[in-house]
Structure formats: structure tokens, C-alpha cells
Coordinates of C-alpha atoms and ligand atoms in Angstrom, one line a residue:
M1064 CA 0.4 -47.6 52.7
R1065 CA 0.5 -50.9 49.7
S1066 CA 3.7 -51.4 48.2
D1067 CA 3.4 -54.9 46.7
A1068 CA 4.0 -54.2 42.9
S1069 CA 7.1 -52.4 44.7
E1070 CA 8.2 -55.4 46.2
R1071 CA 8.0 -57.9 44.0
L1072 CA 10.0 -55.4 41.5
F1073 CA 13.0 -55.6 43.7
A1074 CA 12.7 -59.4 44.4
K1075 CA 13.4 -59.9 40.7
A1076 CA 16.0 -56.9 40.2
R1077 CA 17.8 -58.7 42.9
G1078 CA 18.8 -61.4 40.4
L1079 CA 19.7 -59.3 37.5
L1080 CA 21.5 -55.7 38.8
P1081 CA 24.1 -55.9 41.7
G1082 CA 21.8 -55.0 45.2
G1083 CA 19.3 -55.2 42.9
V1084 CA 19.6 -51.4 42.0
S1085 CA 21.8 -49.8 39.1
S1086 CA 23.6 -47.1 41.6
P1087 CA 23.9 -48.3 45.7
V1088 CA 22.5 -45.6 47.6
R1089 CA 19.4 -46.2 45.8
A1090 CA 19.8 -49.4 47.9
I1091 CA 16.9 -48.7 49.5
Q1092 CA 16.4 -51.3 52.3
P1093 CA 14.2 -53.8 52.7
F1094 CA 12.8 -52.5 49.3
P1095 CA 12.8 -49.1 47.6
F1096 CA 10.0 -47.8 45.7
Y1097 CA 10.0 -48.2 42.2
T1098 CA 8.5 -45.1 40.4
S1099 CA 6.5 -44.9 37.5
R1100 CA 5.6 -41.1 37.1
A1101 CA 7.1 -37.6 38.6
E1102 CA 5.8 -34.2 37.8
G1103 CA 6.8 -31.4 39.6
S1104 CA 7.7 -31.5 43.5
F1105 CA 6.0 -35.5 43.4
L1106 CA 7.3 -38.7 42.5
W1107 CA 4.6 -42.0 42.1
D1108 CA 5.0 -45.5 43.1
V1109 CA 4.3 -48.2 40.9
D1110 CA 1.4 -48.9 44.0
G1111 CA -0.1 -45.5 43.2
N1112 CA 2.0 -44.1 46.5
K1113 CA 3.0 -39.6 46.4
Y1114 CA 6.0 -38.4 48.2
I1115 CA 7.0 -35.3 48.2
D1116 CA 10.3 -35.8 46.5
Y1117 CA 13.5 -34.1 48.4
C1118 CA 15.8 -36.3 47.0
L1119 CA 15.7 -34.6 43.0
A1120 CA 17.8 -37.6 41.6
Y1121 CA 20.7 -36.3 44.0
G1122 CA 20.7 -33.2 42.1
P1123 CA 19.9 -32.6 39.2
M1124 CA 16.0 -31.7 38.7
I1125 CA 16.2 -28.1 40.1
L1126 CA 12.7 -27.1 38.7
G1127 CA 11.3 -30.3 39.6
H1128 CA 10.1 -33.0 37.8
R1129 CA 9.3 -32.1 34.4
N1130 CA 9.4 -28.4 33.6
P1131 CA 7.6 -27.4 30.6
A1132 CA 10.3 -25.4 28.7
V1133 CA 12.9 -28.2 29.7
I1134 CA 9.6 -30.8 28.3
K1135 CA 9.8 -27.6 25.0
A1136 CA 13.2 -27.3 25.0
V1137 CA 13.8 -31.1 24.8
E1138 CA 11.2 -31.7 22.2
E1139 CA 12.6 -29.1 19.8
Q1140 CA 15.9 -30.3 19.2
L1141 CA 14.3 -33.6 18.7
Q1142 CA 13.0 -32.8 15.6
K1143 CA 16.3 -31.6 14.5
G1144 CA 18.5 -35.3 16.0
W1145 CA 20.1 -36.4 19.2
L1146 CA 23.5 -36.6 18.3
Y1147 CA 25.1 -35.8 15.3
G1148 CA 29.2 -36.7 15.6
T1149 CA 30.2 -33.3 14.7
P1150 CA 30.3 -30.4 16.6
S1151 CA 26.7 -28.2 16.9
E1152 CA 25.8 -24.6 17.4
I1153 CA 24.3 -25.4 20.9
E1154 CA 27.6 -26.2 22.2
V1155 CA 29.2 -22.9 21.0
E1156 CA 26.4 -21.1 22.5
M1157 CA 26.6 -22.8 25.9
A1158 CA 30.3 -22.9 26.3
E1159 CA 30.1 -19.1 25.9
R1160 CA 27.1 -18.6 27.9
V1161 CA 29.5 -20.7 30.9
T1162 CA 32.1 -19.7 31.1
N1163 CA 30.5 -16.2 31.0
L1164 CA 29.1 -17.7 34.5
Y1165 CA 32.2 -19.1 35.5
P1166 CA 35.5 -16.2 34.2
S1167 CA 37.8 -19.5 35.9
L1168 CA 36.9 -21.3 33.1
Q1169 CA 38.3 -19.6 29.9
I1170 CA 38.1 -23.1 28.0
L1171 CA 35.8 -26.2 28.9
R1172 CA 35.0 -29.3 27.7
F1173 CA 31.6 -30.6 27.7
V1174 CA 31.1 -34.9 28.8
S1175 CA 28.4 -37.1 30.4
T1176 CA 28.7 -37.3 33.7
G1177 CA 30.5 -35.7 36.7
T1178 CA 33.0 -38.8 37.0
E1179 CA 34.0 -38.1 33.9
A1180 CA 34.7 -34.4 34.3
T1181 CA 36.8 -35.0 37.5
M1182 CA 38.7 -38.1 35.9
A1183 CA 39.3 -35.8 33.4
A1184 CA 40.3 -32.7 34.7
I1185 CA 42.6 -34.9 37.4
R1186 CA 44.4 -35.4 34.4
V1187 CA 44.7 -32.1 33.2
A1188 CA 46.1 -31.5 36.7
R1189 CA 48.5 -34.1 36.2
G1190 CA 49.6 -33.8 32.7
A1191 CA 50.6 -29.9 33.0
T1192 CA 52.5 -30.1 36.4
G1193 CA 54.2 -33.5 35.1
K1194 CA 52.7 -34.7 38.6
D1195 CA 51.4 -38.0 40.2
K1196 CA 50.4 -37.2 42.9
I1197 CA 46.1 -35.5 44.3
I1198 CA 44.8 -34.2 47.5
K1199 CA 41.6 -34.7 48.2
V1200 CA 39.1 -34.5 51.4
E1201 CA 38.4 -37.0 52.8
G1202 CA 33.9 -37.8 53.0
G1203 CA 34.2 -35.7 49.2
F1204 CA 32.9 -37.5 46.5
H1205 CA 34.1 -36.7 43.1
G1206 CA 32.1 -39.7 41.0
A1207 CA 32.5 -43.8 41.0
H1208 CA 36.5 -43.7 39.7
D1209 CA 39.7 -45.2 40.8
S1210 CA 41.7 -41.9 41.6
A1211 CA 38.9 -40.0 43.6
L1212 CA 36.6 -43.8 45.0
I1213 CA 39.3 -43.5 48.5
K1214 CA 37.7 -42.0 52.0
A1215 CA 34.7 -41.3 49.5
G1216 CA 31.0 -40.1 50.8
S1217 CA 27.9 -40.4 49.1
G1218 CA 26.7 -44.3 48.5
A1219 CA 30.4 -45.2 49.2
T1220 CA 30.1 -44.2 52.9
T1221 CA 26.6 -45.0 53.9
L1222 CA 27.5 -48.7 52.9
G1223 CA 30.7 -48.3 55.0
I1224 CA 32.9 -48.8 51.9
P1225 CA 34.6 -45.8 51.5
D1226 CA 37.6 -47.2 50.3
S1227 CA 36.5 -49.4 47.3
K1228 CA 37.7 -53.4 46.5
G1229 CA 39.3 -53.3 42.7
V1230 CA 41.2 -50.0 42.8
P1231 CA 45.2 -50.8 42.5
A1232 CA 47.3 -49.7 45.6
D1233 CA 49.8 -47.9 42.8
T1234 CA 46.7 -45.7 42.0
A1235 CA 45.7 -45.3 45.9
K1236 CA 49.0 -44.3 47.0
N1237 CA 48.8 -41.0 44.8
T1238 CA 45.4 -40.6 46.1
L1239 CA 46.3 -38.2 49.4
Q1240 CA 43.8 -36.8 52.2
V1241 CA 43.1 -34.0 54.6
P1242 CA 40.2 -33.2 56.5
Y1243 CA 38.0 -30.2 55.6
N1244 CA 38.0 -27.0 57.0
D1245 CA 41.4 -27.4 58.1
L1246 CA 44.4 -25.9 57.0
K1247 CA 46.8 -26.5 59.6
A1248 CA 46.5 -30.3 58.4
L1249 CA 46.8 -28.9 54.1
E1250 CA 49.9 -27.4 54.8
A1251 CA 51.0 -30.7 56.7
V1252 CA 50.7 -32.9 53.8
I1253 CA 52.2 -30.0 51.1
R1254 CA 54.8 -30.0 53.2
K1255 CA 55.4 -33.6 53.8
F1256 CA 55.1 -34.3 49.9
K1257 CA 56.9 -31.4 48.9
G1258 CA 57.3 -31.0 44.4
Q1259 CA 55.0 -34.5 44.5
I1260 CA 51.3 -33.0 44.5
A1261 CA 49.7 -32.1 40.9
C1262 CA 46.3 -31.3 42.1
L1263 CA 44.0 -30.5 45.6
I1264 CA 40.4 -31.6 44.1
M1265 CA 37.5 -30.5 46.9
E1266 CA 33.9 -29.7 46.8
P1267 CA 33.7 -25.7 47.9
V1268 CA 30.7 -26.7 50.2
L1269 CA 31.0 -30.9 51.2
G1270 CA 27.7 -32.1 49.4
N1271 CA 28.4 -36.1 49.3
I1272 CA 28.0 -36.5 53.5
G1273 CA 25.6 -34.3 53.9
P1274 CA 26.0 -30.6 53.0
V1275 CA 29.0 -29.7 55.4
L1276 CA 29.5 -25.8 55.0
P1277 CA 33.6 -24.2 54.9
K1278 CA 34.2 -21.8 58.4
E1279 CA 35.1 -18.1 57.7
G1280 CA 38.1 -17.9 55.5
Y1281 CA 39.2 -21.8 54.5
L1282 CA 38.2 -21.7 51.5
Q1283 CA 40.7 -18.8 50.9
G1284 CA 43.5 -20.2 52.9
V1285 CA 42.7 -23.2 50.6
R1286 CA 44.4 -21.2 47.7
D1287 CA 46.2 -19.5 49.4
S1288 CA 48.7 -22.1 50.2
T1289 CA 47.9 -24.1 46.3
K1290 CA 49.1 -21.5 44.8
D1291 CA 52.3 -20.4 46.5
N1292 CA 53.0 -24.4 46.2
E1293 CA 52.5 -24.6 42.9
I1294 CA 49.6 -27.0 43.3
L1295 CA 46.6 -27.0 41.3
L1296 CA 43.1 -25.7 43.0
I1297 CA 39.9 -28.3 41.8
F1298 CA 36.9 -26.9 42.7
D1299 CA 34.2 -29.6 42.3
E1300 CA 31.0 -28.3 41.4
V1301 CA 29.2 -30.8 40.4
I1302 CA 26.5 -30.3 43.3
T1303 CA 27.3 -26.6 43.8
G1304 CA 28.0 -25.1 40.5
F1305 CA 23.7 -23.3 39.6
R1306 CA 22.6 -23.6 42.9
L1307 CA 24.8 -21.6 45.1
S1308 CA 24.2 -19.1 42.8
V1309 CA 24.1 -18.9 39.1
G1310 CA 28.1 -18.5 39.1
G1311 CA 28.1 -21.7 41.8
A1312 CA 30.1 -21.8 45.4
Q1313 CA 33.3 -19.8 43.1
K1314 CA 31.3 -16.6 43.3
Y1315 CA 29.2 -17.1 47.1
Y1316 CA 32.8 -16.7 48.5
D1317 CA 34.9 -15.5 45.8
V1318 CA 37.6 -18.0 45.5
T1319 CA 39.2 -18.1 41.9
P1320 CA 39.7 -21.9 41.5
D1321 CA 42.0 -23.6 38.4
L1322 CA 40.0 -26.2 37.2
T1323 CA 36.5 -26.8 37.9
T1324 CA 34.2 -29.1 37.3
L1325 CA 29.9 -29.0 36.7
G1326 CA 27.5 -31.4 36.2
K1327 CA 24.0 -31.9 37.1
I1328 CA 21.7 -29.1 37.0
V1329 CA 23.3 -27.8 33.9
G1330 CA 21.8 -31.3 31.4
G1331 CA 18.4 -30.0 32.9
G1332 CA 18.3 -33.7 33.9
F1333 CA 20.0 -35.7 31.3
P1334 CA 23.3 -37.1 31.6
I1335 CA 26.1 -33.9 31.2
G1336 CA 29.5 -32.5 32.7
I1337 CA 31.6 -30.2 32.0
F1338 CA 35.3 -29.6 32.8
G1339 CA 37.1 -26.7 32.7
G1340 CA 39.9 -23.7 33.8
R1341 CA 42.8 -21.8 33.3
R1342 CA 43.2 -21.4 29.5
D1343 CA 46.9 -22.5 29.8
L1344 CA 46.3 -26.1 31.6
M1345 CA 42.8 -26.2 29.5
E1346 CA 45.2 -25.9 25.8
Q1347 CA 46.6 -29.3 26.9
V1348 CA 43.7 -31.3 26.0
A1349 CA 43.4 -32.9 22.8
P1350 CA 43.2 -32.1 20.2
S1351 CA 45.3 -29.1 21.1
G1352 CA 47.6 -30.7 22.9
G1353 CA 48.9 -34.5 24.0
I1354 CA 46.1 -34.6 27.1
Y1355 CA 43.8 -36.9 25.8
Q1356 CA 40.0 -36.9 26.5
A1357 CA 37.5 -38.1 24.6
G1358 CA 33.4 -39.4 24.5
T1359 CA 30.9 -40.1 21.5
F1360 CA 28.8 -39.0 24.0
N1361 CA 30.4 -35.3 24.5
G1362 CA 28.5 -32.4 23.8
S1363 CA 25.2 -34.2 23.4
P1364 CA 22.9 -31.6 22.0
V1365 CA 19.8 -32.5 24.5
P1366 CA 21.3 -32.4 27.6
L1367 CA 22.6 -29.1 26.3
A1368 CA 19.2 -28.1 24.6
A1369 CA 17.9 -29.2 28.6
G1370 CA 20.6 -27.4 30.6
R1371 CA 19.9 -24.0 28.0
A1372 CA 16.3 -24.3 29.2
T1373 CA 17.6 -24.7 33.1
L1374 CA 19.9 -21.5 33.2
D1375 CA 17.0 -19.4 31.4
I1376 CA 14.6 -19.2 34.6
L1377 CA 17.6 -19.7 36.9
E1378 CA 18.9 -16.8 35.7
G1379 CA 15.3 -15.4 35.6
G1380 CA 15.1 -15.1 38.8
A1381 CA 14.1 -18.1 39.8
L1382 CA 17.2 -19.5 41.8
D1383 CA 17.6 -16.7 44.3
K1384 CA 13.8 -17.3 44.9
L1385 CA 14.7 -20.7 45.4
N1386 CA 17.6 -19.7 47.6
A1387 CA 15.4 -17.3 50.3
A1388 CA 13.0 -20.2 50.3
G1389 CA 15.4 -22.6 51.3
D1390 CA 16.6 -20.4 53.8
K1391 CA 13.1 -19.5 55.2
F1392 CA 12.7 -23.6 55.3
R1393 CA 16.1 -24.4 57.3
S1394 CA 14.9 -21.9 59.6
A1395 CA 11.8 -23.5 60.1
L1396 CA 13.2 -26.9 60.0
S1397 CA 15.9 -25.8 63.0
E1398 CA 12.7 -23.9 65.3
I1399 CA 11.2 -27.3 65.0
V1400 CA 14.0 -29.3 66.3
N1401 CA 14.5 -26.5 69.1
D1402 CA 10.4 -26.7 69.8
L1403 CA 11.8 -30.2 70.5
S1404 CA 14.3 -30.2 72.9
L1405 CA 16.1 -32.4 70.2
P1406 CA 20.1 -33.0 69.8
Y1407 CA 19.7 -32.6 66.4
S1408 CA 21.3 -29.9 64.1
V1409 CA 19.7 -28.8 60.4
V1410 CA 22.4 -27.8 58.5
G1411 CA 22.7 -25.8 55.3
I1412 CA 22.9 -23.2 51.9
A1413 CA 20.7 -22.5 49.4
S1414 CA 18.5 -25.2 48.9
M1415 CA 20.7 -27.7 50.3
F1416 CA 19.1 -29.3 53.8
K1417 CA 20.1 -32.1 56.1
V1418 CA 18.5 -32.9 59.5
F1419 CA 22.0 -34.2 61.6
F1420 CA 21.4 -36.2 63.9
G1421 CA 23.9 -35.2 65.9
K1422 CA 25.4 -31.7 66.6
E1423 CA 26.1 -29.7 62.7
P1424 CA 29.3 -31.3 61.3
R1425 CA 33.0 -29.3 60.1
N1426 CA 34.2 -32.2 58.4
Y1427 CA 33.8 -35.8 57.3
A1428 CA 34.7 -38.1 60.9
E1429 CA 32.2 -35.4 62.8
A1430 CA 29.6 -36.2 60.0
L1431 CA 30.7 -39.6 60.5
S1432 CA 29.8 -39.7 63.7
C1433 CA 26.2 -38.9 64.4
D1434 CA 23.6 -41.3 64.4
K1435 CA 22.4 -43.1 61.4
T1436 CA 20.2 -45.6 62.3
S1437 CA 17.7 -42.9 64.2
Y1438 CA 18.1 -40.8 60.9
L1439 CA 16.9 -44.0 59.0
K1440 CA 14.1 -44.3 61.0
L1441 CA 12.7 -40.9 60.5
F1442 CA 13.5 -41.6 56.7
R1443 CA 10.9 -44.3 56.8
K1444 CA 8.2 -42.7 59.2
M1445 CA 9.4 -39.6 56.4
L1446 CA 8.2 -41.6 54.0
S1447 CA 5.3 -43.2 55.4
S1448 CA 3.6 -39.4 55.7
G1449 CA 4.3 -38.8 51.6
V1450 CA 7.7 -36.8 51.9
F1451 CA 11.0 -38.4 49.7
L1452 CA 14.1 -37.7 51.5
T1453 CA 17.4 -39.1 51.2
P1454 CA 17.9 -42.0 52.3
S1455 CA 20.5 -42.1 54.2
Q1456 CA 22.3 -39.8 57.0
Y1457 CA 25.7 -39.2 53.9
E1458 CA 22.9 -37.8 51.5
T1459 CA 22.0 -33.7 50.8
D1460 CA 18.5 -33.2 50.8
F1461 CA 17.5 -30.1 48.3
L1462 CA 14.1 -27.8 47.8
S1463 CA 13.5 -27.0 44.2
T1464 CA 11.1 -24.1 41.8
A1465 CA 8.6 -26.6 42.4
H1466 CA 8.2 -27.1 45.7
S1467 CA 4.8 -24.8 47.1
Q1468 CA 5.1 -23.0 49.9
E1469 CA 2.0 -25.5 51.2
V1470 CA 3.6 -29.0 49.8
L1471 CA 6.4 -27.1 52.5
D1472 CA 5.0 -26.1 55.2
Q1473 CA 3.2 -30.1 54.6
T1474 CA 6.5 -31.6 54.9
L1475 CA 7.0 -28.8 58.4
E1476 CA 3.7 -31.4 59.7
A1477 CA 5.8 -34.6 58.9
F1478 CA 8.8 -32.9 60.2
K1479 CA 6.6 -32.3 63.4
L1480 CA 5.2 -35.2 63.9
N1481 CA 7.9 -37.6 62.9
L1482 CA 10.8 -36.0 65.2
K1483 CA 8.1 -35.6 68.3
S1484 CA 7.9 -39.9 68.2
Ligands
PLP1943 C1 27.0 -36.8 41.7 C2 28.7 -35.7 42.0 C3 29.7 -36.3 40.8 C4 29.7 -37.5 39.7 O1 28.8 -37.1 38.9 P1 27.6 -38.5 37.8 O2 27.4 -37.6 36.6 O3 26.8 -38.7 38.9 O4 29.3 -39.2 37.6 C5 30.8 -35.8 41.1 N1 31.4 -35.0 42.3 C6 30.3 -34.6 43.0 C7 30.1 -33.4 44.0 C8 28.6 -34.9 42.9 O5 28.5 -35.1 43.6

């Protein structure tokens, strides 16, 4: 496998970008490959290597790369202009569509990233309750902003800096942590800080330390205790939205949050975020209320056009098919792990999967106890076999609708070979 062009680019990038990359998780050691082209389930790098892509840009590319319907939608929108600074019809249409799919979002706002969406949702919760403290789940990732960068998953966990420097102590003290899948711990924190907590923000399925699934009844238990204690519940569905079902995890598990954040898939691969929820809360957002949020790129028509084309396909039966393919793929992968008598676990749901080098984790601490060094060895071997998994034990791998059975079978063969040795 050739790599000199990627190595050369990385050597130059190190002097220009922090760590040579634009986002931390991309800093694959000793050097990342530089992508020059993408199509369907494949990436090609600048040295001419071809990879089957299970990273899928960490989630948004659920249709794979360069889906023709998305290209057409974007081209049509480009012909009409791509940024107006005024309202446009597509934002009304997409707002109606999302609120129909997610009845808990009675009112919503389009922003440009998931980070902005969670920032705003937390502000709404604080503004509406007049309380400062929030609870988050350990290992949950809600974007890279101050209130959320505490025991955060994703790149922060991979790099071993889940608590970022530069977050004021006065901010950090308002973010309380609870372990996932533990209602007793949640109730203890609620008791201890009674009357001071605005909201609990959580990923219904943890997606940023690898997929970690809720125990039976856990999400409903969270809903009940937050409601009983007048704490707003925010589901961060930036990964699970339009994935577990078109109506997200809230539909799949039948648990209704007060506020929700969405992103990734709903922009069709273009930058997007959504926050929304109960009418009485969202009506407090400016200009109808006193909680401020604004953005030059809010409701940008190109991401909305790409998102609309994506939803058309997912709602047309593609999502059900993809999720069935995910089940089948995880079973086949589990079988390989079992046949080789390895002490690993294959975990996931819908189009999410991960090989954990250890027992199936039920929370952050258990995920951290998996053998991340051995995972990295597997990652490198798979890359040499032309399979691009996410480069960390703590990132979820994804399937797309563009992954053919042939490609999936080829991947399973590569797992068989590389898990063995
Ligand atoms: C990716 C992610 C975010 C942040 O979204 P960006 O678009 O990267 O800002 C927030 N929450 C969750 C659950 C995510 O996976």
C-alpha cells in the first residue's frame, strides 16, 4: 500500500493546523490518509488506495457518498441561490416535516451544527426554568462547547482529555454527571441538588463511546424522575435521529422528551443542527421570547434541500432495509467473534455497530475498560485490508444504504482474517 502522498500532506499540515487536522478524532497515528474522492460505500485516498467506509463522516452519510438524488436536490437549489438572509419556503416545509415525524418537537429552529443545537437547547432549558445546573451522562458527547465538555465522549475520550482545559470552573461546576443506565445514581444527584437543576441532556443510545444501549425501562425511568422533579429532559438525537427510526430513538423506545436536538443525517451531509420541543418552551426563544439564539447560516437552503432528499429516500423504505441489514451484519460479525473464541463483543442497533475488546459495556466506565490498544491494532489491519473503521475504540461504526451485500461480505472476510491473527 502506498502512502507517500498522505504522509507528505500530513507533514505539511502539522505546521498549519493543530495536530495537523481540522477535528481531533481525525488525527490517526502515525498519519491519516487524505481522501481525494468518495462514491457510494467507498473512499479513495491521494495515493490511490480504496477503502470501504464505515466511518461515514461519523454519521451523516447514511446514504453513502454522492447519492444521485441528493446531488440533484443540491444542484436544483444552487440554481435558485444558496443563502438569502431572508425566510424561504423550504424551511417551512422542512419544519413541518420534522415536526410531523417528531411530535415532541412542536416548534423548532434550524442551526448549522449539532454543537449549536445542544448549546441552544441547554440555554432554553436554563432560560425557561431559571436554574443553572444541568445533568449530563458520563461519556455522552453533545458537541465541543463549555457546558458539555465534561466527561465527554468522542475525540475527547480517545485523546484522554474528556475534561477540556479552558472551561471556567464556574461553568464546570454547573454540569453534574451521572453514569448511564443507573437510575439510582440519577435520583441521588437530583436529591442532592434539589431545585437547582434545569435539565438532563443525554443521548438515548450512547453513540460517542461506541454504541451503548439502554437497559429495559431505563429511558422511561429517566423520563419519570425528571418529570417528577420538574427537570426538563433533552434527548440529543444528533446520531440516533432519522436512524433508529425516522422518528428517532424517542419513537423507537416510545419515550417523549421536552426538548430534542437533531443534526447529521437531516442535512444530507451538509452542515445542520435542529433544536426544538414543547411549544411553551420554544416560544420563549427570540424573537417570540427572551432566550436569544441567532445565526447567519440558520435555515440555510442547501442543507435543507439535501436533507429533504435524504428523508424522501429513508422514509421510502430504505431505512427499514438498512436497519435489517445492520441486524444481519452484527449477527454475522458476532458469529465470527464466537467461532474464534475471542473475549470481544459485537454491539449496536439499527445501522450502528462496534467490536468492543471486552464485555458489552453498559456505561462509560465499562467502555473505558475495553482494550483500546488491541482495537487500534485491528483498525490498522482492517485499513490494510481496505476497510476503514472508525479509528478509536470509542467511536461508532456505521452502515449506509450504499453498502452492497458483496461489500458487507468482503468486510466480514476481512474481520475473520484480521481478528484471527
Ligand atoms: C456529532 C454530535 C454532536 C455535535 O454535532 P456537530 O455537528 O459535530 O457539532 C452533538 N451530539 C451528538 C450526540 C453527536 O454525535
